Structure formats: C-alpha cells, structure tokens
mmCIF file with all atom_site columns, C-alpha atoms in Angstrom:
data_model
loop_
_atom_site.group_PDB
_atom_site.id
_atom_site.type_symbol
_atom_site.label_atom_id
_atom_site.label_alt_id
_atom_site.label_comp_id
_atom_site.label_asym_id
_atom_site.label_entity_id
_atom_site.label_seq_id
_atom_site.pdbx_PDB_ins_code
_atom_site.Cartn_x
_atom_site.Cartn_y
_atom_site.Cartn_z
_atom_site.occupancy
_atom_site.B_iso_or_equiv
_atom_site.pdbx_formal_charge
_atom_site.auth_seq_id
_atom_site.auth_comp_id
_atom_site.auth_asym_id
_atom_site.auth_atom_id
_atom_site.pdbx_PDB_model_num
ATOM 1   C CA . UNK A 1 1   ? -60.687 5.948   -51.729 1.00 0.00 ? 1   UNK A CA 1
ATOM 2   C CA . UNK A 1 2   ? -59.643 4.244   -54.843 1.00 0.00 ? 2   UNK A CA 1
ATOM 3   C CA . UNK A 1 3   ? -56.760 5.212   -54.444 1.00 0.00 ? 3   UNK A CA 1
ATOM 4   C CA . UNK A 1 4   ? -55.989 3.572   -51.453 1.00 0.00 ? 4   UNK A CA 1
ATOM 5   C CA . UNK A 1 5   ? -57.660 0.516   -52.568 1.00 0.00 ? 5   UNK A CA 1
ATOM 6   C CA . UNK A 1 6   ? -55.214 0.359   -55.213 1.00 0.00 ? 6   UNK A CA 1
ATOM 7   C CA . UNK A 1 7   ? -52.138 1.311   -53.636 1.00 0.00 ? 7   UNK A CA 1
ATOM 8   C CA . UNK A 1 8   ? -52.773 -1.552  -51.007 1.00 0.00 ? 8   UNK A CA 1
ATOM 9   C CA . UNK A 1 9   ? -53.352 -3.948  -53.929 1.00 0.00 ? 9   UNK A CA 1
ATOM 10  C CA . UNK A 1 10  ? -50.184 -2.631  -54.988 1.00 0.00 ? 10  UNK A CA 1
ATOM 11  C CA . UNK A 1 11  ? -48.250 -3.240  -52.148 1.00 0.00 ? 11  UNK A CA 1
ATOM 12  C CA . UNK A 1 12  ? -49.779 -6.955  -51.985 1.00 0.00 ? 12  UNK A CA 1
ATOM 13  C CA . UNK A 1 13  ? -48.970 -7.822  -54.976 1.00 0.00 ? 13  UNK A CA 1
ATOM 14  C CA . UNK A 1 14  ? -44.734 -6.272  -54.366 1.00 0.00 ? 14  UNK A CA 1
ATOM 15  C CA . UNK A 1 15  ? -44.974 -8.330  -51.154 1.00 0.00 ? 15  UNK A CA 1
ATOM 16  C CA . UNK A 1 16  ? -46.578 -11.538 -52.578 1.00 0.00 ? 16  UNK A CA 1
ATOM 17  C CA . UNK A 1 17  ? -42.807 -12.844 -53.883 1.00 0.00 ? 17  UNK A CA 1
ATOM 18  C CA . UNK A 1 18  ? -41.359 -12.223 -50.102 1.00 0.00 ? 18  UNK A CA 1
ATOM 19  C CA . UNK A 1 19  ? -43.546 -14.739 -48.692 1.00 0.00 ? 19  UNK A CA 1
ATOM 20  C CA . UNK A 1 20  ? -41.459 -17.783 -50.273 1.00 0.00 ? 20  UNK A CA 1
ATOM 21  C CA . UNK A 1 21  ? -40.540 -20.377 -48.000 1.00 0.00 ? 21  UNK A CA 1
ATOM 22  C CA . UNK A 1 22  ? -36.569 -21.760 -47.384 1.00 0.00 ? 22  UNK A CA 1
ATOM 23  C CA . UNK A 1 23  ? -36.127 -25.210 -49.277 1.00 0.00 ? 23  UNK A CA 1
ATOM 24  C CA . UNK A 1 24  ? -33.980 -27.838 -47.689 1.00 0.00 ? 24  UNK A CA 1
ATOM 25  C CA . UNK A 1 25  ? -30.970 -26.749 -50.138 1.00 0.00 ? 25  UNK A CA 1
ATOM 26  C CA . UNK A 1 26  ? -31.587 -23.676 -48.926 1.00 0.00 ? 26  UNK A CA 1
ATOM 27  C CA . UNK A 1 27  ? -31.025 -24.650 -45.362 1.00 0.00 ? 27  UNK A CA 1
ATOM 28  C CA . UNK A 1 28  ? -28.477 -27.041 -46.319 1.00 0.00 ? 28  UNK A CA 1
ATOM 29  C CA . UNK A 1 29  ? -25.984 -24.027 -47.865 1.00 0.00 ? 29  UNK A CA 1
ATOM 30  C CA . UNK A 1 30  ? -26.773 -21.678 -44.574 1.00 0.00 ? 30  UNK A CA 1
ATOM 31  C CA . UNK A 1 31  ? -25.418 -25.010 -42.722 1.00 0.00 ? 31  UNK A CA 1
ATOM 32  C CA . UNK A 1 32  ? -22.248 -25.232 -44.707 1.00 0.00 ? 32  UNK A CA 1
ATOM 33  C CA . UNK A 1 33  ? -21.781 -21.601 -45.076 1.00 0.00 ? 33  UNK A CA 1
ATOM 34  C CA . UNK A 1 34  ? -22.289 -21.099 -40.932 1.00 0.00 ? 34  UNK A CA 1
ATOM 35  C CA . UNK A 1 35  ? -19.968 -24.256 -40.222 1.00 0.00 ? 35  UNK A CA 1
ATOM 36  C CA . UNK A 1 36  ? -17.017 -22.922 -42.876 1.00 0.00 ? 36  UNK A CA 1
ATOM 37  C CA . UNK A 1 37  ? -17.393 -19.601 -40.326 1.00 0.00 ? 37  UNK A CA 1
ATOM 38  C CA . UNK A 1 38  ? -17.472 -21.238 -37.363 1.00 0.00 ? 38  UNK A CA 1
ATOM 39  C CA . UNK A 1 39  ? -14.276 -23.707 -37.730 1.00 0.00 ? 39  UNK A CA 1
ATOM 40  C CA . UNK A 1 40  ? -11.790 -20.888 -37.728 1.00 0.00 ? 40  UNK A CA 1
ATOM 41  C CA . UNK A 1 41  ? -13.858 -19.260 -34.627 1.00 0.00 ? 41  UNK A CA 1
ATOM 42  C CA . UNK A 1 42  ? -13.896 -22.805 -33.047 1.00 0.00 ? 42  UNK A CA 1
ATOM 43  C CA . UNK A 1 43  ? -9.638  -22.919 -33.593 1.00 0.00 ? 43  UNK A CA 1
ATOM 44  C CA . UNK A 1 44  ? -9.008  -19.295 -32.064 1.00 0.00 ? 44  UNK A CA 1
ATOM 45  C CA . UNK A 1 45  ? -11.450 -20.107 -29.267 1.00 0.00 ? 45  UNK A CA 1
ATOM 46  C CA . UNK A 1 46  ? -9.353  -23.381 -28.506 1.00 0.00 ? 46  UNK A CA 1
ATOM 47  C CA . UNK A 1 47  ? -6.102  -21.505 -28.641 1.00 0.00 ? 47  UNK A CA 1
ATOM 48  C CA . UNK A 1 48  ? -7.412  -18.718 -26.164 1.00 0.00 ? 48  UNK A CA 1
ATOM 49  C CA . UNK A 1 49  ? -8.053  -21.935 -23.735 1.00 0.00 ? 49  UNK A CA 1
ATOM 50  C CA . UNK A 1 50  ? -4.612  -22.985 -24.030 1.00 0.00 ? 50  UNK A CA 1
ATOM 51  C CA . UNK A 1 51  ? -3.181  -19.391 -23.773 1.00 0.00 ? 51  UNK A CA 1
ATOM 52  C CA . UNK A 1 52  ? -5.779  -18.707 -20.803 1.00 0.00 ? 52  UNK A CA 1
ATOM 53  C CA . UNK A 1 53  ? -4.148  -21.817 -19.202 1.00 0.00 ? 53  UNK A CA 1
ATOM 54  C CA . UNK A 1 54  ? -1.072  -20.705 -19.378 1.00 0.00 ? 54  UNK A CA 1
ATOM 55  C CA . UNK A 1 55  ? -1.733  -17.584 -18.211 1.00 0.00 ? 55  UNK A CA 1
ATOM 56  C CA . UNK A 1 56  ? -3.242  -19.027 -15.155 1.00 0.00 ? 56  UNK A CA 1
ATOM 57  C CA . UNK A 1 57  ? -0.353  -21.178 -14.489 1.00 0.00 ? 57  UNK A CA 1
ATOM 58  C CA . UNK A 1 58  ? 1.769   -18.480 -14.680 1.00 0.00 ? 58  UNK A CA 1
ATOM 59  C CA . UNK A 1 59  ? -0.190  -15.939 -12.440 1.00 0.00 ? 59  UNK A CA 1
ATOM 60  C CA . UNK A 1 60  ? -0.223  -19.204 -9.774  1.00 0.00 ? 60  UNK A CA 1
ATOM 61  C CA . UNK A 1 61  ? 3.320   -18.648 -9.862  1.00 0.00 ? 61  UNK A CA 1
ATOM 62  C CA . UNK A 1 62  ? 3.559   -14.966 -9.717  1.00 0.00 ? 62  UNK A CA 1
ATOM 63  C CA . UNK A 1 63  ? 1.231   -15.550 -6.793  1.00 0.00 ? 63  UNK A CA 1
ATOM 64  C CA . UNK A 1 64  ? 3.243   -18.001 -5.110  1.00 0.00 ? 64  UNK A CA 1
ATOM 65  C CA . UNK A 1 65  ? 6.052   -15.346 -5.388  1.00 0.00 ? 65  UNK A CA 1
ATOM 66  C CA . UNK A 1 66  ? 4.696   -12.264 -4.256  1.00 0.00 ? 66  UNK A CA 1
ATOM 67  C CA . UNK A 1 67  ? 4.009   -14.089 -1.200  1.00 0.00 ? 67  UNK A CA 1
ATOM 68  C CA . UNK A 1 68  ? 7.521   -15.229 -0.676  1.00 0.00 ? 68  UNK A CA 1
ATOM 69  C CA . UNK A 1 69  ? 8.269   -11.596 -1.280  1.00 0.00 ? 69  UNK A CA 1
ATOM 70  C CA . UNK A 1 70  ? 5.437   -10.542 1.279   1.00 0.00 ? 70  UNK A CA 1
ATOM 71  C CA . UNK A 1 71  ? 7.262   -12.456 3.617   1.00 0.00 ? 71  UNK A CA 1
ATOM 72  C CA . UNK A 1 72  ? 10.551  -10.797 3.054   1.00 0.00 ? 72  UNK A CA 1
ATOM 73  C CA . UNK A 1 73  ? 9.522   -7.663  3.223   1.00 0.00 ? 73  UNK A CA 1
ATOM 74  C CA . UNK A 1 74  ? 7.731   -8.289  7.072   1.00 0.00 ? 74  UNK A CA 1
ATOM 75  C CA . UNK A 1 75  ? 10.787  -9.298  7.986   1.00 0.00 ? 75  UNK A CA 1
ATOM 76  C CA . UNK A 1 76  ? 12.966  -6.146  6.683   1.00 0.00 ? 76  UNK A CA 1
ATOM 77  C CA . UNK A 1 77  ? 10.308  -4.787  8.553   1.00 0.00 ? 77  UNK A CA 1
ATOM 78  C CA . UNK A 1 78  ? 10.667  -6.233  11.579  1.00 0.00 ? 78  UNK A CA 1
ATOM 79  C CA . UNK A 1 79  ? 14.897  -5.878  11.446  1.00 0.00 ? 79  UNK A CA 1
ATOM 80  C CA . UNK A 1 80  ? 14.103  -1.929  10.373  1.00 0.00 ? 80  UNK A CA 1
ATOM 81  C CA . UNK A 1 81  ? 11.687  -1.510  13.831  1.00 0.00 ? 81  UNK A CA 1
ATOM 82  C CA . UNK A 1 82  ? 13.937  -3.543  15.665  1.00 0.00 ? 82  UNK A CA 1
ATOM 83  C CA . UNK A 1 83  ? 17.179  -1.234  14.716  1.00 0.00 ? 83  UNK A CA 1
ATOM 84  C CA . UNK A 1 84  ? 15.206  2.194   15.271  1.00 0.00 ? 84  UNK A CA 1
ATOM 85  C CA . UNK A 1 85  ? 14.276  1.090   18.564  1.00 0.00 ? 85  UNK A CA 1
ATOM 86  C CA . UNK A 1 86  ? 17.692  0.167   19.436  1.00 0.00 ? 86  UNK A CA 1
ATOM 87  C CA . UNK A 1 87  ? 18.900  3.102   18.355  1.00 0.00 ? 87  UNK A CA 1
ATOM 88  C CA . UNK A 1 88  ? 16.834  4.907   20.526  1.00 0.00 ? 88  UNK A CA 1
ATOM 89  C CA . UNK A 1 89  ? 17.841  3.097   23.654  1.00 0.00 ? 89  UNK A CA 1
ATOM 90  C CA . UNK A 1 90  ? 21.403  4.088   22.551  1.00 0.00 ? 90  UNK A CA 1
ATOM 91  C CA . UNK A 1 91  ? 20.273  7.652   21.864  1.00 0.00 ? 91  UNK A CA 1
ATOM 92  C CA . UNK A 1 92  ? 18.880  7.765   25.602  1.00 0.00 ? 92  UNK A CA 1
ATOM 93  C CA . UNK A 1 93  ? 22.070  6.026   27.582  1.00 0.00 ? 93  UNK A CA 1
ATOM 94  C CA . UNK A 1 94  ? 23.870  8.922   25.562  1.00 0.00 ? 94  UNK A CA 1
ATOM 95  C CA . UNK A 1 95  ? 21.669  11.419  26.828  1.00 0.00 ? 95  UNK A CA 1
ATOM 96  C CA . UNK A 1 96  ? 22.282  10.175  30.452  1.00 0.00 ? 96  UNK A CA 1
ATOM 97  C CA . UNK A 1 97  ? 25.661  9.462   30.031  1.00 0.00 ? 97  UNK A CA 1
ATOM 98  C CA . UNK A 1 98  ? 26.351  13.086  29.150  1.00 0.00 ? 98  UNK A CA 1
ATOM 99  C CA . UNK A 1 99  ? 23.516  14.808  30.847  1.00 0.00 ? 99  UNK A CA 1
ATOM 100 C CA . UNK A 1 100 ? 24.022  13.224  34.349  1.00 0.00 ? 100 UNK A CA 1
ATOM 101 C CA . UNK A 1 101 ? 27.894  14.426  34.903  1.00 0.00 ? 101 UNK A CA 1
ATOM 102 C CA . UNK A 1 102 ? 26.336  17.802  33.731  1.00 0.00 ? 102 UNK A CA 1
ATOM 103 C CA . UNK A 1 103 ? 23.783  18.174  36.169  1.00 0.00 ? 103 UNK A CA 1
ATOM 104 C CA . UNK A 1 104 ? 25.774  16.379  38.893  1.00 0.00 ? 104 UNK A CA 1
ATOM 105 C CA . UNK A 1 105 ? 28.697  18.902  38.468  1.00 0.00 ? 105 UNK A CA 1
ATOM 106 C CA . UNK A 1 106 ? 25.869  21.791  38.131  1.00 0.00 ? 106 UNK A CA 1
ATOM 107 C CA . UNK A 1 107 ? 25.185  20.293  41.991  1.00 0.00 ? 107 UNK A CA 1
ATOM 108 C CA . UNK A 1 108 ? 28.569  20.032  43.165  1.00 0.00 ? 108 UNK A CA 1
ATOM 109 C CA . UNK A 1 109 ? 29.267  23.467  42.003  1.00 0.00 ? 109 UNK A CA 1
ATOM 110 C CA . UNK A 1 110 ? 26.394  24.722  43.924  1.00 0.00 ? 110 UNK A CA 1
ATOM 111 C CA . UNK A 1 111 ? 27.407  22.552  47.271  1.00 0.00 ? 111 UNK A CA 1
ATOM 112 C CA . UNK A 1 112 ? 30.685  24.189  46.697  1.00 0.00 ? 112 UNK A CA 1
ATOM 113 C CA . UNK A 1 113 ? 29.587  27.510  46.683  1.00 0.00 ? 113 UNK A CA 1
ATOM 114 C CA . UNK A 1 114 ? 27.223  27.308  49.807  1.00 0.00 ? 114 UNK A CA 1
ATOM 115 C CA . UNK A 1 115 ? 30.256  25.587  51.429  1.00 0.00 ? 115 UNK A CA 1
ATOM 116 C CA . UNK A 1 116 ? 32.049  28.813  50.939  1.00 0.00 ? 116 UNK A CA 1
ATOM 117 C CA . UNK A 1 117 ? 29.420  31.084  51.414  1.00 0.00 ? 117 UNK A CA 1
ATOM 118 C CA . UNK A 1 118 ? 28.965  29.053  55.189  1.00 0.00 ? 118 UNK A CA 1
ATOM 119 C CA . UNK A 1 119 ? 32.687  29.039  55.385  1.00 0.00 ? 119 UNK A CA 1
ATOM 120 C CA . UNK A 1 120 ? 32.789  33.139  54.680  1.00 0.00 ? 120 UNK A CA 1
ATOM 121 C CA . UNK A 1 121 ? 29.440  33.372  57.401  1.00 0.00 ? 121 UNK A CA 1
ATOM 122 C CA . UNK A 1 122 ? 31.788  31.390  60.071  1.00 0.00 ? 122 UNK A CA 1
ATOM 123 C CA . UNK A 1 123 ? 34.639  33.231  59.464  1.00 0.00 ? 123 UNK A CA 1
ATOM 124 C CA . UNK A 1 124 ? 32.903  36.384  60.005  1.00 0.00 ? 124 UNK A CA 1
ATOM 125 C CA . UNK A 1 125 ? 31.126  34.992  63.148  1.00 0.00 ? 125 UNK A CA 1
ATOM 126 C CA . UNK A 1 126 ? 34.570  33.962  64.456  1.00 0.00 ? 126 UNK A CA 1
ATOM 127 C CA . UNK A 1 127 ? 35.792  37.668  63.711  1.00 0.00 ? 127 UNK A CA 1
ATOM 128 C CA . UNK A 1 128 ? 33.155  38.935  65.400  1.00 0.00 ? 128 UNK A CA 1
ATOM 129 C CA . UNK A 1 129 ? 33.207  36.700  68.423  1.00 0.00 ? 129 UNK A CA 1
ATOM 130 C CA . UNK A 1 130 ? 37.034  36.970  68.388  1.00 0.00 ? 130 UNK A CA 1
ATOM 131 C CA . UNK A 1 131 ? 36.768  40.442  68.586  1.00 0.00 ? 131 UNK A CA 1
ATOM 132 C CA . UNK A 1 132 ? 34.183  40.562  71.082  1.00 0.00 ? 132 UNK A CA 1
ATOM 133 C CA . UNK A 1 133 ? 36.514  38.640  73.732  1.00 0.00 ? 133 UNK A CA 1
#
C-alpha cells in the first residue's frame, strides 16, 4: 500500500508541470505560425478555382459538341437505314424480275407439253375413228 501511495504521489508531482496554461504570446505565435501555413494553402486553393473554371468552361464546350456530333451520327443513321431498305426493295424487283420469266416459262413449257400430249390423244382418236370408217 505504500507503495502505491507513493507511486501516485509520484506521478502527481511528473504531471504537476503539464497543467500550465497558454499565455497570450503563446497564442499569438500559433496565430502567426497557422496564418504563414495557411497563405500558400489559401493561393493553391484560389488557383484550383480558376483551373476548375476553366475546366468547366471547357467541358460546356465539349458538351455542346458531342451533341452536334449526336446529331450527326442520327442522321448517318437514318441515310444508313434508309439505303439498306432501298436496297432491299431493289434486291426483291430483282428477284421478280428474274424469278417471274422462270416460272412463267416453267408454265408455258408445261401448256406446251399437254398441248402435245392432247394433240398426240387426237391424233390417235382420229386414227382410230379413221380407221373405223
């Protein structure tokens, strides 16, 4: 127990200087020391305005671009769907210009040969009634 009666005297007496209180010299170099810091933090933050600004102005006009370029690019758009789907309508009078001869000669040719095979089934009617007279 005396031991820890002294130890805490100890202690109170190593702590008794730590209790001092600031003077107003004291105060009065943190002051100038903090406002010697603080100037060259006050200049960069007024150059990162001006460079912020900028920025901005420039991003307005990037902006203001990429919507002109928006625009253009709607209408390539618009030209590209409007080509494809004229070249389809050409692709499909091709198709019928080519594929309607086809299958109207594929008809013909089939007229033609029932014509002959009627012609062949006369002619053999008129040999047979011919020879039946």
């Amino acid at each position: 127990m005396k031991h820890l009666i002294f130890c805490s005297i100890l202690f109170c007496a190593i702590a008794a200087p730590a209790l001092g209180e600031l003077t107003d010299a004291d105060l009065d170099k943190i002051r100038l020391i903090v406002k010697e810091e603080i100037a060259p933090v006050k200049a960069d933050v007024e150059t990162l305005k001006v460079d912020v600004a900028r920025l901005e102005g420039r991003l307005t006009g990037l902006e203001g671009r990429l919507t002109g370029l928006e625009g253009r690019l709607t209408g390539v758009e618009k030209q590209i769907s409007h080509a494809t789907n004229v070249t389809y309508g050409l692709i499909a009078l091709i198709v019928v210009a080519i594929g309607l001869p086809a299958w109207r000669g594929k008809r013909d040719r089939e007229q033609e040969r029932k014509m002959e095979e009627l012609i062949q089934e006369i002619e053999t009617l008129k040999e047979n009634y011919g020879n039946r007279s």
